Amino acid sequence: MWYGKPSKGGSPLLDDDAIFDIELKLLLEGILLRYQHDFRDYSVASLRRRMRQALERFDCATLSQLQDRILHEPAMFLQMLQFFTVQVSEMFRDPAYFRALREKVVPVLHTYPSIKIWVAGCSSGEEVWSLAILLEEEGLLERTMIYATDINVDALAAAEAGIYAVDRIAQFSDNYRRSGGKRSLSDYYTAAYKGAIFDRRLRRHFVFADHSLATDSVFSEVHMVSCRNVMIYFNKDLQDRALGLFHEALVNRGFLGLGMKESLHFSRHAGNFRELCQAEKIFQRA
């Protein structure tokens, strides 16, 4: 599709937005060839917004300048991952989701001798630690392994460390209480040097790994997948790919949790799941 209007010589005059989109396509192709990370099926609107933020952050006038630095400076690419992957989360985010897990999912998980859970796109780990606390309180953690994956190695390191700013704890604690928490969140962390360090005993049940929903295969056979607020940044084709991976990974009648703004409607995999908790976006493999 051409943008702008023809010049007197017949060649199209492209406006700035059209040129930006051309540079964006070239940038994504270059990253795939150089680093084997595929962002081509991420939401274009989201990519445009975040790449403009990256231009400002790295003081580049154009995406072509940014691409030159990324291709020649591997450390630069690692910094760029924060713009491709949105690292915004909180413990027990959407408390109704975690309450529904306690009421609807936990009773079924109790029937398994061992449990595997996959947190896809785990970001900086708030959901991983939240699930561990919930499972501990429900008497399931000792027989559970939680696989936490992301493409951002810095985010994975932060998730594994389990250290969060003290000024975030009040919100975490309120979410925990509203999610049906049975104790005080402070029972699970130690505060020191303006950080809250979560209990290392929980950490024994985590496995962290670099995994891309765009390019990698099924991670493991699991009883539950939680992938929340990740697919909203994908286009329809990549959403379908991710849902296909989750369907393949889940055991029969295993559970899938999505973000509050995400849906299976209009997906080619919609018929492979049944709705368990409509409002909380929890589904069960059909």
PDB file of N, CA, C and O in Angstrom, residues 168-220:
ATOM      1  N   ARG A 168       6.148  -0.929  46.971  1.00  0.00           N
ATOM      2  CA  ARG A 168       5.131  -1.673  46.226  1.00  0.00           C
ATOM      3  C   ARG A 168       4.366  -2.654  47.121  1.00  0.00           C
ATOM      4  O   ARG A 168       3.334  -3.193  46.724  1.00  0.00           O
ATOM      5  N   ILE A 169       4.877  -2.896  48.310  1.00  0.00           N
ATOM      6  CA  ILE A 169       4.347  -3.957  49.161  1.00  0.00           C
ATOM      7  C   ILE A 169       2.923  -3.675  49.631  1.00  0.00           C
ATOM      8  O   ILE A 169       2.112  -4.593  49.779  1.00  0.00           O
ATOM      9  N   ALA A 170       2.588  -2.416  49.875  1.00  0.00           N
ATOM     10  CA  ALA A 170       1.228  -2.101  50.330  1.00  0.00           C
ATOM     11  C   ALA A 170       0.201  -2.554  49.295  1.00  0.00           C
ATOM     12  O   ALA A 170      -0.828  -3.158  49.648  1.00  0.00           O
ATOM     13  N   GLN A 171       0.475  -2.293  48.011  1.00  0.00           N
ATOM     14  CA  GLN A 171      -0.442  -2.740  46.957  1.00  0.00           C
ATOM     15  C   GLN A 171      -0.461  -4.256  46.864  1.00  0.00           C
ATOM     16  O   GLN A 171      -1.514  -4.879  46.722  1.00  0.00           O
ATOM     17  N   PHE A 172       0.716  -4.868  46.958  1.00  0.00           N
ATOM     18  CA  PHE A 172       0.785  -6.336  46.929  1.00  0.00           C
ATOM     19  C   PHE A 172      -0.051  -6.925  48.065  1.00  0.00           C
ATOM     20  O   PHE A 172      -0.777  -7.904  47.868  1.00  0.00           O
ATOM     21  N   SER A 173       0.077  -6.349  49.250  1.00  0.00           N
ATOM     22  CA  SER A 173      -0.627  -6.877  50.424  1.00  0.00           C
ATOM     23  C   SER A 173      -2.135  -6.737  50.281  1.00  0.00           C
ATOM     24  O   SER A 173      -2.898  -7.633  50.670  1.00  0.00           O
ATOM     25  N   ASP A 174      -2.570  -5.613  49.715  1.00  0.00           N
ATOM     26  CA  ASP A 174      -4.006  -5.410  49.510  1.00  0.00           C
ATOM     27  C   ASP A 174      -4.540  -6.420  48.497  1.00  0.00           C
ATOM     28  O   ASP A 174      -5.613  -7.012  48.698  1.00  0.00           O
ATOM     29  N   ASN A 175      -3.797  -6.626  47.416  1.00  0.00           N
ATOM     30  CA  ASN A 175      -4.201  -7.626  46.430  1.00  0.00           C
ATOM     31  C   ASN A 175      -4.281  -9.014  47.057  1.00  0.00           C
ATOM     32  O   ASN A 175      -5.227  -9.777  46.813  1.00  0.00           O
ATOM     33  N   TYR A 176      -3.269  -9.352  47.846  1.00  0.00           N
ATOM     34  CA  TYR A 176      -3.212 -10.667  48.509  1.00  0.00           C
ATOM     35  C   TYR A 176      -4.433 -10.873  49.400  1.00  0.00           C
ATOM     36  O   TYR A 176      -5.077 -11.934  49.369  1.00  0.00           O
ATOM     37  N   ARG A 177      -4.768  -9.860  50.173  1.00  0.00           N
ATOM     38  CA  ARG A 177      -5.917  -9.970  51.078  1.00  0.00           C
ATOM     39  C   ARG A 177      -7.200 -10.191  50.275  1.00  0.00           C
ATOM     40  O   ARG A 177      -8.012 -11.067  50.600  1.00  0.00           O
ATOM     41  N   ARG A 178      -7.383  -9.417  49.198  1.00  0.00           N
ATOM     42  CA  ARG A 178      -8.605  -9.521  48.405  1.00  0.00           C
ATOM     43  C   ARG A 178      -8.662 -10.801  47.570  1.00  0.00           C
ATOM     44  O   ARG A 178      -9.727 -11.207  47.111  1.00  0.00           O
ATOM     45  N   SER A 179      -7.514 -11.442  47.384  1.00  0.00           N
ATOM     46  CA  SER A 179      -7.485 -12.695  46.625  1.00  0.00           C
ATOM     47  C   SER A 179      -7.847 -13.910  47.476  1.00  0.00           C
ATOM     48  O   SER A 179      -7.897 -15.027  46.962  1.00  0.00           O
ATOM     49  N   GLY A 180      -8.064 -13.683  48.769  1.00  0.00           N
ATOM     50  CA  GLY A 180      -8.385 -14.788  49.665  1.00  0.00           C
ATOM     51  C   GLY A 180      -7.203 -15.306  50.449  1.00  0.00           C
ATOM     52  O   GLY A 180      -7.241 -16.420  50.970  1.00  0.00           O
ATOM     53  N   GLY A 181      -6.138 -14.501  50.540  1.00  0.00           N
ATOM     54  CA  GLY A 181      -4.959 -14.892  51.306  1.00  0.00           C
ATOM     55  C   GLY A 181      -5.314 -15.287  52.723  1.00  0.00           C
ATOM     56  O   GLY A 181      -6.165 -14.653  53.356  1.00  0.00           O
ATOM     57  N   LYS A 182      -4.666 -16.310  53.231  1.00  0.00           N
ATOM     58  CA  LYS A 182      -5.029 -16.873  54.536  1.00  0.00           C
ATOM     59  C   LYS A 182      -4.140 -16.400  55.673  1.00  0.00           C
ATOM     60  O   LYS A 182      -4.403 -16.715  56.833  1.00  0.00           O
ATOM     61  N   ARG A 183      -3.075 -15.671  55.351  1.00  0.00           N
ATOM     62  CA  ARG A 183      -2.163 -15.207  56.391  1.00  0.00           C
ATOM     63  C   ARG A 183      -1.890 -13.723  56.155  1.00  0.00           C
ATOM     64  O   ARG A 183      -2.748 -13.007  55.638  1.00  0.00           O
ATOM     65  N   SER A 184      -0.736 -13.274  56.514  1.00  0.00           N
ATOM     66  CA  SER A 184      -0.277 -11.933  56.172  1.00  0.00           C
ATOM     67  C   SER A 184       0.832 -12.070  55.151  1.00  0.00           C
ATOM     68  O   SER A 184       1.691 -12.961  55.276  1.00  0.00           O
ATOM     69  N   LEU A 185       0.827 -11.227  54.126  1.00  0.00           N
ATOM     70  CA  LEU A 185       1.870 -11.334  53.110  1.00  0.00           C
ATOM     71  C   LEU A 185       3.253 -11.170  53.727  1.00  0.00           C
ATOM     72  O   LEU A 185       4.234 -11.745  53.230  1.00  0.00           O
ATOM     73  N   SER A 186       3.345 -10.434  54.816  1.00  0.00           N
ATOM     74  CA  SER A 186       4.641 -10.218  55.467  1.00  0.00           C
ATOM     75  C   SER A 186       5.251 -11.516  55.992  1.00  0.00           C
ATOM     76  O   SER A 186       6.447 -11.569  56.281  1.00  0.00           O
ATOM     77  N   ASP A 187       4.444 -12.562  56.120  1.00  0.00           N
ATOM     78  CA  ASP A 187       4.981 -13.865  56.536  1.00  0.00           C
ATOM     79  C   ASP A 187       5.898 -14.469  55.482  1.00  0.00           C
ATOM     80  O   ASP A 187       6.648 -15.402  55.780  1.00  0.00           O
ATOM     81  N   TYR A 188       5.837 -13.922  54.262  1.00  0.00           N
ATOM     82  CA  TYR A 188       6.563 -14.536  53.154  1.00  0.00           C
ATOM     83  C   TYR A 188       7.766 -13.731  52.676  1.00  0.00           C
ATOM     84  O   TYR A 188       8.409 -14.119  51.704  1.00  0.00           O
ATOM     85  N   TYR A 189       8.067 -12.630  53.336  1.00  0.00           N
ATOM     86  CA  TYR A 189       9.227 -11.853  52.899  1.00  0.00           C
ATOM     87  C   TYR A 189       9.941 -11.226  54.089  1.00  0.00           C
ATOM     88  O   TYR A 189       9.383 -11.100  55.185  1.00  0.00           O
ATOM     89  N   THR A 190      11.182 -10.817  53.836  1.00  0.00           N
ATOM     90  CA  THR A 190      11.978 -10.077  54.809  1.00  0.00           C
ATOM     91  C   THR A 190      12.322  -8.729  54.197  1.00  0.00           C
ATOM     92  O   THR A 190      12.797  -8.660  53.060  1.00  0.00           O
ATOM     93  N   ALA A 191      12.078  -7.662  54.919  1.00  0.00           N
ATOM     94  CA  ALA A 191      12.359  -6.317  54.416  1.00  0.00           C
ATOM     95  C   ALA A 191      13.769  -5.907  54.818  1.00  0.00           C
ATOM     96  O   ALA A 191      14.167  -6.044  55.971  1.00  0.00           O
ATOM     97  N   ALA A 192      14.534  -5.421  53.825  1.00  0.00           N
ATOM     98  CA  ALA A 192      15.897  -4.963  54.091  1.00  0.00           C
ATOM     99  C   ALA A 192      16.353  -4.047  52.963  1.00  0.00           C
ATOM    100  O   ALA A 192      16.117  -4.343  51.789  1.00  0.00           O
ATOM    101  N   TYR A 193      16.999  -2.922  53.333  1.00  0.00           N
ATOM    102  CA  TYR A 193      17.582  -2.004  52.355  1.00  0.00           C
ATOM    103  C   TYR A 193      16.576  -1.577  51.291  1.00  0.00           C
ATOM    104  O   TYR A 193      16.831  -1.617  50.092  1.00  0.00           O
ATOM    105  N   LYS A 194      15.389  -1.188  51.736  1.00  0.00           N
ATOM    106  CA  LYS A 194      14.336  -0.683  50.852  1.00  0.00           C
ATOM    107  C   LYS A 194      13.823  -1.731  49.865  1.00  0.00           C
ATOM    108  O   LYS A 194      13.217  -1.410  48.853  1.00  0.00           O
ATOM    109  N   GLY A 195      14.095  -2.995  50.166  1.00  0.00           N
ATOM    110  CA  GLY A 195      13.599  -4.078  49.327  1.00  0.00           C
ATOM    111  C   GLY A 195      12.944  -5.152  50.168  1.00  0.00           C
ATOM    112  O   GLY A 195      13.274  -5.329  51.344  1.00  0.00           O
ATOM    113  N   ALA A 196      11.984  -5.863  49.576  1.00  0.00           N
ATOM    114  CA  ALA A 196      11.337  -7.001  50.233  1.00  0.00           C
ATOM    115  C   ALA A 196      11.823  -8.259  49.539  1.00  0.00           C
ATOM    116  O   ALA A 196      11.622  -8.444  48.333  1.00  0.00           O
ATOM    117  N   ILE A 197      12.497  -9.125  50.290  1.00  0.00           N
ATOM    118  CA  ILE A 197      13.091 -10.343  49.744  1.00  0.00           C
ATOM    119  C   ILE A 197      12.175 -11.520  50.091  1.00  0.00           C
ATOM    120  O   ILE A 197      11.969 -11.817  51.276  1.00  0.00           O
ATOM    121  N   PHE A 198      11.646 -12.177  49.062  1.00  0.00           N
ATOM    122  CA  PHE A 198      10.681 -13.247  49.325  1.00  0.00           C
ATOM    123  C   PHE A 198      11.375 -14.550  49.687  1.00  0.00           C
ATOM    124  O   PHE A 198      12.521 -14.813  49.311  1.00  0.00           O
ATOM    125  N   ASP A 199      10.663 -15.353  50.437  1.00  0.00           N
ATOM    126  CA  ASP A 199      11.164 -16.560  51.097  1.00  0.00           C
ATOM    127  C   ASP A 199      11.836 -17.514  50.104  1.00  0.00           C
ATOM    128  O   ASP A 199      11.219 -17.970  49.133  1.00  0.00           O
ATOM    129  N   ARG A 200      13.103 -17.844  50.381  1.00  0.00           N
ATOM    130  CA  ARG A 200      13.854 -18.751  49.506  1.00  0.00           C
ATOM    131  C   ARG A 200      13.256 -20.159  49.471  1.00  0.00           C
ATOM    132  O   ARG A 200      13.511 -20.917  48.536  1.00  0.00           O
ATOM    133  N   ARG A 201      12.500 -20.532  50.490  1.00  0.00           N
ATOM    134  CA  ARG A 201      11.880 -21.865  50.482  1.00  0.00           C
ATOM    135  C   ARG A 201      10.929 -22.016  49.298  1.00  0.00           C
ATOM    136  O   ARG A 201      10.788 -23.102  48.734  1.00  0.00           O
ATOM    137  N   LEU A 202      10.256 -20.938  48.942  1.00  0.00           N
ATOM    138  CA  LEU A 202       9.352 -20.979  47.797  1.00  0.00           C
ATOM    139  C   LEU A 202      10.141 -21.177  46.509  1.00  0.00           C
ATOM    140  O   LEU A 202       9.701 -21.878  45.597  1.00  0.00           O
ATOM    141  N   ARG A 203      11.311 -20.566  46.451  1.00  0.00           N
ATOM    142  CA  ARG A 203      12.132 -20.576  45.241  1.00  0.00           C
ATOM    143  C   ARG A 203      12.519 -22.001  44.818  1.00  0.00           C
ATOM    144  O   ARG A 203      12.759 -22.262  43.634  1.00  0.00           O
ATOM    145  N   ARG A 204      12.573 -22.930  45.738  1.00  0.00           N
ATOM    146  CA  ARG A 204      12.976 -24.302  45.420  1.00  0.00           C
ATOM    147  C   ARG A 204      12.039 -24.978  44.429  1.00  0.00           C
ATOM    148  O   ARG A 204      12.384 -25.986  43.824  1.00  0.00           O
ATOM    149  N   HIS A 205      10.862 -24.394  44.236  1.00  0.00           N
ATOM    150  CA  HIS A 205       9.867 -25.005  43.360  1.00  0.00           C
ATOM    151  C   HIS A 205       9.763 -24.304  42.005  1.00  0.00           C
ATOM    152  O   HIS A 205       8.801 -24.517  41.265  1.00  0.00           O
ATOM    153  N   PHE A 206      10.746 -23.462  41.681  1.00  0.00           N
ATOM    154  CA  PHE A 206      10.727 -22.717  40.423  1.00  0.00           C
ATOM    155  C   PHE A 206      11.818 -23.217  39.480  1.00  0.00           C
ATOM    156  O   PHE A 206      12.916 -23.575  39.916  1.00  0.00           O
ATOM    157  N   VAL A 207      11.515 -23.198  38.190  1.00  0.00           N
ATOM    158  CA  VAL A 207      12.513 -23.364  37.137  1.00  0.00           C
ATOM    159  C   VAL A 207      12.338 -22.204  36.177  1.00  0.00           C
ATOM    160  O   VAL A 207      11.245 -22.002  35.632  1.00  0.00           O
ATOM    161  N   PHE A 208      13.394 -21.403  35.979  1.00  0.00           N
ATOM    162  CA  PHE A 208      13.335 -20.254  35.077  1.00  0.00           C
ATOM    163  C   PHE A 208      14.038 -20.590  33.774  1.00  0.00           C
ATOM    164  O   PHE A 208      15.108 -21.225  33.776  1.00  0.00           O
ATOM    165  N   ALA A 209      13.451 -20.167  32.654  1.00  0.00           N
ATOM    166  CA  ALA A 209      14.035 -20.504  31.355  1.00  0.00           C
ATOM    167  C   ALA A 209      13.682 -19.457  30.312  1.00  0.00           C
ATOM    168  O   ALA A 209      12.600 -18.859  30.345  1.00  0.00           O
ATOM    169  N   ASP A 210      14.609 -19.266  29.381  1.00  0.00           N
ATOM    170  CA  ASP A 210      14.392 -18.386  28.226  1.00  0.00           C
ATOM    171  C   ASP A 210      13.541 -19.146  27.214  1.00  0.00           C
ATOM    172  O   ASP A 210      13.928 -20.211  26.731  1.00  0.00           O
ATOM    173  N   HIS A 211      12.372 -18.607  26.886  1.00  0.00           N
ATOM    174  CA  HIS A 211      11.466 -19.273  25.946  1.00  0.00           C
ATOM    175  C   HIS A 211      10.635 -18.229  25.224  1.00  0.00           C
ATOM    176  O   HIS A 211      10.110 -17.310  25.840  1.00  0.00           O
ATOM    177  N   SER A 212      10.530 -18.376  23.905  1.00  0.00           N
ATOM    178  CA  SER A 212       9.764 -17.442  23.080  1.00  0.00           C
ATOM    179  C   SER A 212       8.501 -18.103  22.561  1.00  0.00           C
ATOM    180  O   SER A 212       8.562 -19.182  21.938  1.00  0.00           O
ATOM    181  N   LEU A 213       7.367 -17.465  22.772  1.00  0.00           N
ATOM    182  CA  LEU A 213       6.110 -17.971  22.228  1.00  0.00           C
ATOM    183  C   LEU A 213       6.039 -17.779  20.725  1.00  0.00           C
ATOM    184  O   LEU A 213       5.209 -18.405  20.054  1.00  0.00           O
ATOM    185  N   ALA A 214       6.922 -16.944  20.181  1.00  0.00           N
ATOM    186  CA  ALA A 214       6.913 -16.679  18.741  1.00  0.00           C
ATOM    187  C   ALA A 214       7.698 -17.713  17.953  1.00  0.00           C
ATOM    188  O   ALA A 214       7.376 -17.982  16.792  1.00  0.00           O
ATOM    189  N   THR A 215       8.730 -18.313  18.565  1.00  0.00           N
ATOM    190  CA  THR A 215       9.625 -19.173  17.789  1.00  0.00           C
ATOM    191  C   THR A 215       9.868 -20.552  18.405  1.00  0.00           C
ATOM    192  O   THR A 215      10.250 -21.476  17.682  1.00  0.00           O
ATOM    193  N   ASP A 216       9.663 -20.710  19.704  1.00  0.00           N
ATOM    194  CA  ASP A 216      10.002 -21.977  20.357  1.00  0.00           C
ATOM    195  C   ASP A 216       8.817 -22.939  20.377  1.00  0.00           C
ATOM    196  O   ASP A 216       7.670 -22.553  20.150  1.00  0.00           O
ATOM    197  N   SER A 217       9.108 -24.179  20.713  1.00  0.00           N
ATOM    198  CA  SER A 217       8.077 -25.215  20.747  1.00  0.00           C
ATOM    199  C   SER A 217       7.504 -25.345  22.155  1.00  0.00           C
ATOM    200  O   SER A 217       7.819 -24.553  23.048  1.00  0.00           O
ATOM    201  N   VAL A 218       6.680 -26.370  22.356  1.00  0.00           N
ATOM    202  CA  VAL A 218       6.043 -26.587  23.657  1.00  0.00           C
ATOM    203  C   VAL A 218       7.104 -26.751  24.735  1.00  0.00           C
ATOM    204  O   VAL A 218       8.105 -27.447  24.536  1.00  0.00           O
ATOM    205  N   PHE A 219       6.879 -26.118  25.869  1.00  0.00           N
ATOM    206  CA  PHE A 219       7.883 -26.120  26.927  1.00  0.00           C
ATOM    207  C   PHE A 219       7.863 -27.418  27.732  1.00  0.00           C
ATOM    208  O   PHE A 219       8.894 -28.008  27.995  1.00  0.00           O
ATOM    209  N   SER A 220       6.687 -27.892  28.127  1.00  0.00           N
ATOM    210  CA  SER A 220       6.589 -29.098  28.952  1.00  0.00           C
ATOM    211  C   SER A 220       5.124 -29.509  29.025  1.00  0.00           C
ATOM    212  O   SER A 220       4.231 -28.731  28.679  1.00  0.00           O
TER     213      SER A 220
END
